[in-house]
Coordinates of N, CA and C in Angstrom, one line a residue:
M11 N 121.2 42.3 -21.5 CA 122.0 43.2 -20.8 C 123.2 42.6 -20.4
T12 N 124.3 43.0 -21.0 CA 125.5 42.6 -20.5 C 126.2 43.4 -19.2
I13 N 126.5 42.6 -18.3 CA 127.0 43.2 -17.0 C 128.3 43.2 -17.0
G14 N 129.1 42.2 -17.6 CA 130.4 42.3 -17.6 C 131.1 41.2 -18.5
A15 N 132.2 41.2 -19.0 CA 132.9 40.2 -19.9 C 134.2 40.0 -19.2
V16 N 134.6 38.6 -19.3 CA 135.8 38.3 -18.7 C 136.3 37.1 -19.6
D17 N 137.6 37.2 -19.7 CA 138.5 36.2 -20.7 C 138.7 35.0 -19.8
G18 N 137.8 34.1 -19.8 CA 138.0 32.8 -18.8 C 139.4 32.1 -18.8
A19 N 140.1 32.5 -19.9 CA 141.5 31.6 -19.8 C 142.3 31.9 -18.8
F20 N 142.1 33.0 -18.1 CA 143.0 33.5 -17.1 C 142.7 32.7 -15.7
L21 N 141.3 32.1 -15.8 CA 140.9 31.0 -14.7 C 141.3 29.7 -14.8
S22 N 142.1 29.4 -15.9 CA 142.4 28.0 -15.9 C 143.7 27.7 -15.0
S23 N 144.0 26.2 -15.0 CA 145.0 25.9 -14.2 C 146.4 26.3 -14.8
D24 N 146.5 26.7 -16.1 CA 147.8 27.2 -16.8 C 148.2 28.5 -16.0
F25 N 147.3 29.3 -15.6 CA 147.6 30.5 -15.0 C 147.5 30.6 -13.6
T26 N 146.5 29.8 -12.9 CA 146.3 29.7 -11.5 C 147.1 28.6 -10.7
E27 N 147.6 27.8 -11.3 CA 148.1 26.5 -10.8 C 147.3 25.7 -9.8
S28 N 146.0 26.3 -9.6 CA 145.1 25.2 -8.8 C 143.8 25.2 -9.2
F29 N 143.2 26.3 -9.6 CA 141.7 26.6 -10.0 C 141.4 26.2 -11.3
A30 N 140.7 25.2 -11.8 CA 140.5 24.9 -13.1 C 139.1 25.0 -13.6
G31 N 138.1 25.7 -12.9 CA 136.9 25.9 -13.4 C 136.4 27.4 -13.4
R32 N 135.4 27.6 -13.7 CA 134.6 28.9 -13.9 C 133.5 29.0 -13.0
V33 N 133.3 30.1 -12.3 CA 132.0 30.2 -11.2 C 131.3 31.6 -11.7
I34 N 130.0 31.2 -11.8 CA 129.0 32.2 -12.0 C 127.9 32.3 -11.2
G35 N 127.4 33.4 -10.8 CA 126.1 33.4 -9.8 C 125.9 34.7 -9.0
A36 N 125.1 34.8 -8.1 CA 124.6 36.0 -7.7 C 125.5 36.0 -6.5
Y37 N 125.8 37.3 -6.0 CA 126.5 37.6 -4.9 C 126.2 38.9 -4.3
A38 N 126.0 38.9 -3.2 CA 125.9 40.0 -2.3 C 126.8 40.5 -1.4
R39 N 127.3 41.9 -1.4 CA 128.3 42.3 -0.5 C 127.8 42.6 0.9
S40 N 126.6 42.8 1.0 CA 126.0 43.0 2.4 C 124.4 42.9 2.2
G41 N 123.8 42.7 3.4 CA 122.4 42.5 3.2 C 122.1 41.0 2.8
R42 N 120.7 41.2 2.3 CA 120.3 39.8 1.7 C 119.8 39.8 0.2
V43 N 120.1 38.6 -0.5 CA 119.5 38.7 -1.8 C 118.7 37.4 -2.0
D44 N 117.5 37.7 -2.6 CA 116.6 36.5 -3.1 C 116.7 36.3 -4.5
V45 N 117.3 35.3 -5.0 CA 117.3 34.9 -6.4 C 116.3 33.9 -6.7
E46 N 115.3 34.4 -7.5 CA 114.2 33.5 -7.7 C 114.6 32.7 -9.0
R47 N 115.5 33.3 -9.9 CA 115.6 32.5 -11.2 C 116.9 32.9 -11.8
F48 N 117.8 32.0 -12.2 CA 119.1 32.3 -12.9 C 119.2 31.5 -14.2
N49 N 119.3 32.3 -15.3 CA 119.5 31.6 -16.6 C 120.8 32.0 -17.2
Y50 N 121.7 30.9 -17.7 CA 122.8 31.2 -18.2 C 123.0 30.3 -19.6
R51 N 123.4 31.1 -20.5 CA 123.7 30.2 -21.9 C 125.0 30.5 -22.2
G52 N 125.8 29.4 -22.1 CA 127.1 29.5 -22.6 C 127.4 29.6 -24.0
R53 N 128.7 30.0 -24.4 CA 129.0 29.9 -25.9 C 130.3 29.0 -26.1
D54 N 130.4 27.8 -26.5 CA 131.6 27.2 -26.7 C 132.4 27.8 -27.9
V55 N 133.6 27.9 -27.7 CA 134.5 28.5 -28.8 C 135.5 27.6 -28.9
E56 N 135.8 27.2 -30.2 CA 137.0 26.3 -30.6 C 138.2 27.1 -30.5
R57 N 139.3 26.4 -30.2 CA 140.6 27.1 -29.7 C 141.5 26.5 -30.6

């Protein structure tokens, strides 16, 4: 299931002038979240 897709190029230092990484993880706007397991498989793309 795909929740969302983002072009990570806009998170590079070329665009933000300070942030040079990508962040992924669970996030709660309110209340409590228990994360028992988190799997991520990236796809490297040649530029």
